[in-house]
mmCIF file of C-alpha atoms and ligand atoms in Angstrom:
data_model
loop_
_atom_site.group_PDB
_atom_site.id
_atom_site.type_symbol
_atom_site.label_atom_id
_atom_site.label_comp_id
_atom_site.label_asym_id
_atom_site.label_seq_id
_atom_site.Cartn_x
_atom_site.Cartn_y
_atom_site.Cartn_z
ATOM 1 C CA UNK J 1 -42.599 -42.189 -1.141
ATOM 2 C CA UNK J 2 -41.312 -41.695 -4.580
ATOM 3 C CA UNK J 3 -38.603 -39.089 -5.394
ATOM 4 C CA UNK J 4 -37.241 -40.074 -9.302
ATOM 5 C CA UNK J 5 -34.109 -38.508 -10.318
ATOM 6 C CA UNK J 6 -35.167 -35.228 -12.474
ATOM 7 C CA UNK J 7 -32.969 -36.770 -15.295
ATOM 8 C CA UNK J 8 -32.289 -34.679 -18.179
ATOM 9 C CA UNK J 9 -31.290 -37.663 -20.578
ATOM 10 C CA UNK J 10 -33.368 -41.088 -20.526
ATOM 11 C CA UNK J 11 -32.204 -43.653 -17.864
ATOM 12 C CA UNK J 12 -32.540 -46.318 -16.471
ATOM 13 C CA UNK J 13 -36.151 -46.698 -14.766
ATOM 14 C CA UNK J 14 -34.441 -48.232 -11.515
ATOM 15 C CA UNK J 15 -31.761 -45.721 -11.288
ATOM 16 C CA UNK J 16 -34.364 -42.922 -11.571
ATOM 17 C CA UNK J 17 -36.551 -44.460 -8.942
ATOM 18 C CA UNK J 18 -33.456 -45.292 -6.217
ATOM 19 C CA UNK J 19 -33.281 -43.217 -3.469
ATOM 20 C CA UNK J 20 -32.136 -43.018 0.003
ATOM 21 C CA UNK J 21 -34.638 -42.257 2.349
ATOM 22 C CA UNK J 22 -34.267 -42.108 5.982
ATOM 23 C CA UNK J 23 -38.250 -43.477 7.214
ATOM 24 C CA UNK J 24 -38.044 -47.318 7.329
ATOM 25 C CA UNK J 25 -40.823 -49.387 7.636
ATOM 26 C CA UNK J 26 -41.315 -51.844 10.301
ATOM 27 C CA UNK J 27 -42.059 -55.146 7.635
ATOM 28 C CA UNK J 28 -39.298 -56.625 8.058
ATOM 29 C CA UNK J 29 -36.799 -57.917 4.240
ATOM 30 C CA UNK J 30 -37.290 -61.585 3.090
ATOM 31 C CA UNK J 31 -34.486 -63.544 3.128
ATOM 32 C CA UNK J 32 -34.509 -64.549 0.043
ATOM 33 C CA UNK J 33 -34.776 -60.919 -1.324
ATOM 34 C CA UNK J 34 -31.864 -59.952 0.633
ATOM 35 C CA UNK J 35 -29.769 -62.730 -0.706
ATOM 36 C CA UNK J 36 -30.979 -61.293 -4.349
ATOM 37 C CA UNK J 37 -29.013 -58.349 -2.910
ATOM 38 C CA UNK J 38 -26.162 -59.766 -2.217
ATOM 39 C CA UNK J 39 -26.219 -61.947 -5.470
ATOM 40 C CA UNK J 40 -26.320 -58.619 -7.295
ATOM 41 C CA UNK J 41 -23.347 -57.186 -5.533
ATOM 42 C CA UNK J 42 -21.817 -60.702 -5.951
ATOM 43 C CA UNK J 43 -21.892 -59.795 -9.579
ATOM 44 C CA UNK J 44 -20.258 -56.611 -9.639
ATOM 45 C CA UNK J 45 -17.393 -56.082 -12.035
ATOM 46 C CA UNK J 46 -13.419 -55.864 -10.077
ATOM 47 C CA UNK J 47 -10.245 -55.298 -10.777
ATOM 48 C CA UNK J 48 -8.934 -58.770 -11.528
ATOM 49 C CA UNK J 49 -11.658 -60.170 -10.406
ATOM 50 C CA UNK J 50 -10.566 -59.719 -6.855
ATOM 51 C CA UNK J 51 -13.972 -58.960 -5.388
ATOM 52 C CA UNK J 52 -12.568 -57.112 -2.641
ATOM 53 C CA UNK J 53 -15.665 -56.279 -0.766
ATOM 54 C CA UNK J 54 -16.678 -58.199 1.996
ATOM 55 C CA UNK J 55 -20.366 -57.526 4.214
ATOM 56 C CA UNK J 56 -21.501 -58.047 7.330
ATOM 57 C CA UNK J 57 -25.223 -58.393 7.753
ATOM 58 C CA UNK J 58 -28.042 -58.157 10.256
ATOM 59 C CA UNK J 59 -31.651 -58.204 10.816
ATOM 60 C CA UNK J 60 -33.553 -56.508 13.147
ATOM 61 C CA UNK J 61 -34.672 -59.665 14.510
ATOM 62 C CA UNK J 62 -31.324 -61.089 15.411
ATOM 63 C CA UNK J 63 -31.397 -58.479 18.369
ATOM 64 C CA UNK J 64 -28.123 -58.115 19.706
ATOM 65 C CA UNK J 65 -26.049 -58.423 16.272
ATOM 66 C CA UNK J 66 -28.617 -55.599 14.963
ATOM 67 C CA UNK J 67 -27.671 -53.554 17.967
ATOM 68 C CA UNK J 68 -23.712 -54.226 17.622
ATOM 69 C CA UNK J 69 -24.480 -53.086 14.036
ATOM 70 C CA UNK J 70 -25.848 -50.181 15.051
ATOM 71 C CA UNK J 71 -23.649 -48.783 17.626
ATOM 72 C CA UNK J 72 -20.947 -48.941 14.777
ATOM 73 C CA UNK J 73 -22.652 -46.130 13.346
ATOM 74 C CA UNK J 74 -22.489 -42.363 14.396
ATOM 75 C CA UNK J 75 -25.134 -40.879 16.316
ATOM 76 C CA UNK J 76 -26.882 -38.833 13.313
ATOM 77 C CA UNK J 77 -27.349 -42.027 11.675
ATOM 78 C CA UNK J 78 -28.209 -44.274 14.822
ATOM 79 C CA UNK J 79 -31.170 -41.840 15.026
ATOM 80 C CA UNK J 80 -32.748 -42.829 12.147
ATOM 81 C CA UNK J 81 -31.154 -46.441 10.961
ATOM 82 C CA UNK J 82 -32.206 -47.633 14.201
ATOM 83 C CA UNK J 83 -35.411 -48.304 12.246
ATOM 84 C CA UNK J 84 -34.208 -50.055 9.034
ATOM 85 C CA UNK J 85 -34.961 -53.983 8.483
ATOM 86 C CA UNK J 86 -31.457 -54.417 7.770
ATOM 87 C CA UNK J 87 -27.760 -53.155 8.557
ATOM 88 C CA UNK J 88 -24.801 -53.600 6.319
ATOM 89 C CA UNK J 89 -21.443 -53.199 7.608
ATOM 90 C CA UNK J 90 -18.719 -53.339 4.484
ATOM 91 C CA UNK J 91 -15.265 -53.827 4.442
ATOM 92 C CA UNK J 92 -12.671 -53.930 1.381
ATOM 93 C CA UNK J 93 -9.183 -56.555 0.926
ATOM 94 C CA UNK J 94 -6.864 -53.579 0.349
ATOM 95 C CA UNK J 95 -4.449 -56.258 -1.486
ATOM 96 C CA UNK J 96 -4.694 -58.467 -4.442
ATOM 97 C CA UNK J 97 -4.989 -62.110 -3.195
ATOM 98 C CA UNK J 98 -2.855 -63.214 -5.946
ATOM 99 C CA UNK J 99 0.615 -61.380 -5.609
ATOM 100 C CA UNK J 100 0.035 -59.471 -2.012
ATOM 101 C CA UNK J 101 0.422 -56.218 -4.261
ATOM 102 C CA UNK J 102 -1.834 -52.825 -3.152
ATOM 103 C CA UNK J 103 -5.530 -53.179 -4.735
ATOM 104 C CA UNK J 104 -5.279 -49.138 -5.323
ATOM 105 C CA UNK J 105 -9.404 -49.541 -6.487
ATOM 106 C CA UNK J 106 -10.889 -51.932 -3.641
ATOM 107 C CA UNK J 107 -12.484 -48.776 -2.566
ATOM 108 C CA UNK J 108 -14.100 -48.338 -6.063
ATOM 109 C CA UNK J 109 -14.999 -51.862 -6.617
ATOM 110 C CA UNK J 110 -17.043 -51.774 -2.973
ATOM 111 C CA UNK J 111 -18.905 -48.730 -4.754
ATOM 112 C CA UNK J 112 -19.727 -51.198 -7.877
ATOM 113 C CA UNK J 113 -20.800 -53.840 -5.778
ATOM 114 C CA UNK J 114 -23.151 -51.247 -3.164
ATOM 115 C CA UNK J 115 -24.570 -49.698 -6.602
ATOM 116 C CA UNK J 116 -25.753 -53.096 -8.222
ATOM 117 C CA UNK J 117 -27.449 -53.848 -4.362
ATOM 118 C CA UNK J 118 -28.941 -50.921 -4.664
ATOM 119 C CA UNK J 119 -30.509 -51.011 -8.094
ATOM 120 C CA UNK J 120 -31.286 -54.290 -7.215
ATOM 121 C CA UNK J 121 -33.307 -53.355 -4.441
ATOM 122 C CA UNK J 122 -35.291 -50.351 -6.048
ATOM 123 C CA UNK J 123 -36.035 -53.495 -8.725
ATOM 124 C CA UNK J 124 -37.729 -55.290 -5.379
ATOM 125 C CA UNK J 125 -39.247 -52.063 -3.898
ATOM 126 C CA UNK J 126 -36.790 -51.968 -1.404
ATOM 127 C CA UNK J 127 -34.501 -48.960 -0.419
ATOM 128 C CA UNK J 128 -30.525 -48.929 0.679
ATOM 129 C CA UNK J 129 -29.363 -45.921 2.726
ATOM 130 C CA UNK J 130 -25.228 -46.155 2.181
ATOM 131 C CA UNK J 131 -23.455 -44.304 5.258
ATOM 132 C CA UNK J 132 -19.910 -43.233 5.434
ATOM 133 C CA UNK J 133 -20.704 -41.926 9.153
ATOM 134 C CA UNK J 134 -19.359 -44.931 10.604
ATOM 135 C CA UNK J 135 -16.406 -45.646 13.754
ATOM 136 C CA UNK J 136 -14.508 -47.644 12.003
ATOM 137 C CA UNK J 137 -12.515 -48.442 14.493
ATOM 138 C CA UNK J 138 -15.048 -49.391 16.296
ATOM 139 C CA UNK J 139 -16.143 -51.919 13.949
ATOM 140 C CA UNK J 140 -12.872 -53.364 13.415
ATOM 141 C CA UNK J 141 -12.652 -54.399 17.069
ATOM 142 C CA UNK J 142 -16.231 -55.734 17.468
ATOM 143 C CA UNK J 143 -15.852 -57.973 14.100
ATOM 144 C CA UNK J 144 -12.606 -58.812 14.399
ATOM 145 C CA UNK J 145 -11.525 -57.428 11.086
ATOM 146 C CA UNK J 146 -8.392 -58.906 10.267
ATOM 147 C CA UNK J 147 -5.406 -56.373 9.329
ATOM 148 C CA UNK J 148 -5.109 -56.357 5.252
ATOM 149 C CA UNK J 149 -8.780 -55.633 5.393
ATOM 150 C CA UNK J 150 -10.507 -51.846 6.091
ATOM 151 C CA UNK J 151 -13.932 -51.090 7.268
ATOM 152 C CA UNK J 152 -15.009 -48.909 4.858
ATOM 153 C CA UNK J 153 -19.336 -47.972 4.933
ATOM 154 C CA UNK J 154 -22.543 -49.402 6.309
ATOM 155 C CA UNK J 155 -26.185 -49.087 4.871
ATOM 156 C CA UNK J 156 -29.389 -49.199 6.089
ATOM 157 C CA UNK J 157 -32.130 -51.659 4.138
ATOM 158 C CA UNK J 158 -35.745 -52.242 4.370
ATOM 159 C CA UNK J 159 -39.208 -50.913 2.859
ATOM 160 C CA UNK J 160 -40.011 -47.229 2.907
ATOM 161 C CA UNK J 161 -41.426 -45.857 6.485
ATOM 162 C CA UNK J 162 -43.396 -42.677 7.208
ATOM 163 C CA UNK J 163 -41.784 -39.426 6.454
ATOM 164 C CA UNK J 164 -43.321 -38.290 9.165
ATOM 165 C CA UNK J 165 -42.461 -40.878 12.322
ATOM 166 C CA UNK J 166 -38.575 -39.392 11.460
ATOM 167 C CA UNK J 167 -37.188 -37.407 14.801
ATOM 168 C CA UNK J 168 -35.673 -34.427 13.385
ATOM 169 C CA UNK J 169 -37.109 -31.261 11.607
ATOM 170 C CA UNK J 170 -34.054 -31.724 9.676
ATOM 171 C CA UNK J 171 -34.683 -35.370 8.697
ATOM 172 C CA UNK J 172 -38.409 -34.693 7.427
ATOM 173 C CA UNK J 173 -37.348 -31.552 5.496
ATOM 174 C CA UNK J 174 -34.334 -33.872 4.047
ATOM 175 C CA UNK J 175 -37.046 -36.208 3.067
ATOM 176 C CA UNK J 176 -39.029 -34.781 1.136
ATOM 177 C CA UNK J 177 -36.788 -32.177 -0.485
ATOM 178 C CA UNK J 178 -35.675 -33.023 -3.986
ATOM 179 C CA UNK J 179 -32.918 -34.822 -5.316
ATOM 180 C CA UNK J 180 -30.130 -32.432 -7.191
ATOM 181 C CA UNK J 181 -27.106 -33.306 -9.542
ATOM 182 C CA UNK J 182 -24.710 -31.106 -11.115
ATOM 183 C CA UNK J 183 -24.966 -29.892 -14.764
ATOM 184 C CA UNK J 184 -22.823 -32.703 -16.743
ATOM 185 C CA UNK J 185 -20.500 -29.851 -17.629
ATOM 186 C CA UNK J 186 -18.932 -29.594 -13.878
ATOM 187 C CA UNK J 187 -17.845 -33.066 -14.475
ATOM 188 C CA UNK J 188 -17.525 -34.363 -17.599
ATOM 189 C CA UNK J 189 -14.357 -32.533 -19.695
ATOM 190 C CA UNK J 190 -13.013 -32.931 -22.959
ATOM 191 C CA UNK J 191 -9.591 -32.547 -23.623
ATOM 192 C CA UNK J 192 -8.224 -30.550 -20.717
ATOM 193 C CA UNK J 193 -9.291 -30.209 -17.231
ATOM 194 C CA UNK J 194 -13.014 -28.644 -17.044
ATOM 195 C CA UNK J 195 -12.629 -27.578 -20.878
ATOM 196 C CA UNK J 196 -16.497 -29.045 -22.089
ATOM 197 C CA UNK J 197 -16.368 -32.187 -24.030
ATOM 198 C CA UNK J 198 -18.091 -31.930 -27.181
ATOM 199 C CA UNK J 199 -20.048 -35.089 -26.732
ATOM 200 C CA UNK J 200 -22.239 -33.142 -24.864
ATOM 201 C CA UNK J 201 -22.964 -30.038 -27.589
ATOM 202 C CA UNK J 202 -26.563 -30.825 -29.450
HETATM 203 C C1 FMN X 1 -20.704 -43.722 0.328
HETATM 204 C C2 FMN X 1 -21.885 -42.929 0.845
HETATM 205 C C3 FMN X 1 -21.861 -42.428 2.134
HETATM 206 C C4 FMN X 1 -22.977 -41.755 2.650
HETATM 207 N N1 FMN X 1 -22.975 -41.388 3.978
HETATM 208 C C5 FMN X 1 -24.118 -40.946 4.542
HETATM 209 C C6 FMN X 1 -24.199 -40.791 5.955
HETATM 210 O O1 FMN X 1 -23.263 -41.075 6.723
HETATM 211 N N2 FMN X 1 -25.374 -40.336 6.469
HETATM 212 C C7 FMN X 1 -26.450 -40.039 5.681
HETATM 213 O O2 FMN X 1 -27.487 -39.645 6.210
HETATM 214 N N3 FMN X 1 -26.413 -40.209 4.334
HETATM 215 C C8 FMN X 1 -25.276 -40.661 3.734
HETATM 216 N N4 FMN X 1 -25.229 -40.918 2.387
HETATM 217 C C9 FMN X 1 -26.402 -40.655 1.544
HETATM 218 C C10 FMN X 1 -26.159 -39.463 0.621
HETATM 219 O O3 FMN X 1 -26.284 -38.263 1.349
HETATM 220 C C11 FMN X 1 -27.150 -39.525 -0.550
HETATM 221 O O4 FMN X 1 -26.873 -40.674 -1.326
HETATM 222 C C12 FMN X 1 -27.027 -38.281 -1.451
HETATM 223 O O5 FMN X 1 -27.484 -37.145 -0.763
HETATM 224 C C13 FMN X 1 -27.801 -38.414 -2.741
HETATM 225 O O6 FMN X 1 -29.153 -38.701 -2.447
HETATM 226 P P1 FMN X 1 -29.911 -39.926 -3.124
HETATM 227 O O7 FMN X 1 -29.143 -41.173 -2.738
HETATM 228 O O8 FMN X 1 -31.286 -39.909 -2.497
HETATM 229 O O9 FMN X 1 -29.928 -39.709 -4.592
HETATM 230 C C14 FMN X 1 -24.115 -41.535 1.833
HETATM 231 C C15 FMN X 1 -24.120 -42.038 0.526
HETATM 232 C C16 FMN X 1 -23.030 -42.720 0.032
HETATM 233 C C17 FMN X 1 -23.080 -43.284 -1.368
#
């Protein structure tokens, strides 16, 4: 299913066509695409250079890793990641390697490296559903996450499923709804808080 961003400017043709959908196909994700992935996260622009993100990985096929993955997750998104090829567990450094000193944007540098994955999939016809409803504690105990180092998302990976096979009324309606953004005005500003910046008068 397609669902490209209504975009009022030109963009991007991947970053129109990325979505996150919650029917997942059953084929399962090559390997080697899903290392493309990860090579396009591995890319990602950091402060320093840290590359404070760190991933943990699993296929549906590696059975009882893909379960641990899952029951990471909260129930609302158990129901429906359950079916994804792929789970990704993340985790940030919260410190620079170098001096020991706060990273106060390992948060934001996870987001840089989960959006390149993400274009990079839509580039392979594959689709990344990022989650924030995770138990983090819970995953710090069952991967042994060291202390200096937060759990912070997960995301669900594979080839798009039928809208249709989802269990909740609210999942299909979700589906196929469309995709909204605020008006640039409500966050772009000029000089002062939420005074409009004139880059974007005609
Ligand atoms: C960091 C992050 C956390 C998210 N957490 C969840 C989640 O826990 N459950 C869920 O169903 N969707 C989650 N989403 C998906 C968003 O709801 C979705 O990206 C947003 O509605 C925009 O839709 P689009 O990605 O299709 O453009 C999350 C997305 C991001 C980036």
């Amino acid at each position: 299913m397609e669902k490209p961003a209504d975009a009022d400017y030109p963009i991007l043709d991947v970053i129109k066509r990325r979505w996150s959908p919650r029917a997942f196909g059953d084929r399962p994700v090559e390997p080697h695409k899903m290392r493309c992935l990860l090579e396009a996260a591995r890319w990602a622009a950091s402060s320093y250079n840290e590359q404070p993100w760190r991933f943990m990985v699993v296929r549906k096929s590696e059975e009882a890793a893909f379960e641990k993955a899952l029951s990471c997750l909260v129930e609302a998104n158990q129901a429906w990641a359950r079916d994804a090829a792929v789970l990704l567990l993340t985790a940030t450094k919260t410190t620079f390697a170098k001096n020991d000193k706060p990273n106060h944007v390992h948060q934001h540098d996870l987001g840089l490296a989960m959006a390149n994955l993400s274009l990079q999939a839509t580039a392979m016809g594959l689709f990344v559903h990022q989650m924030a409803g995770i138990d983090r504690d819970k995953v710090r105990a069952a991967y042994q996450v060291p202390d200096g180092y937060e759990p912070q998302t997960a995301a669900a990976i594979g080839y798009p499923g039928d809208p249709g096979s989802l269990s909740e009324d609210w999942m299909r309606d979700a589906e196929q709804a469309p995709r909204t953004r605020h008006p640039m005005p409500q966050f772009v500003f000029g000089e002062t808080w939420e005074q409009p910046a004139p880059v974007l008068d005609a």
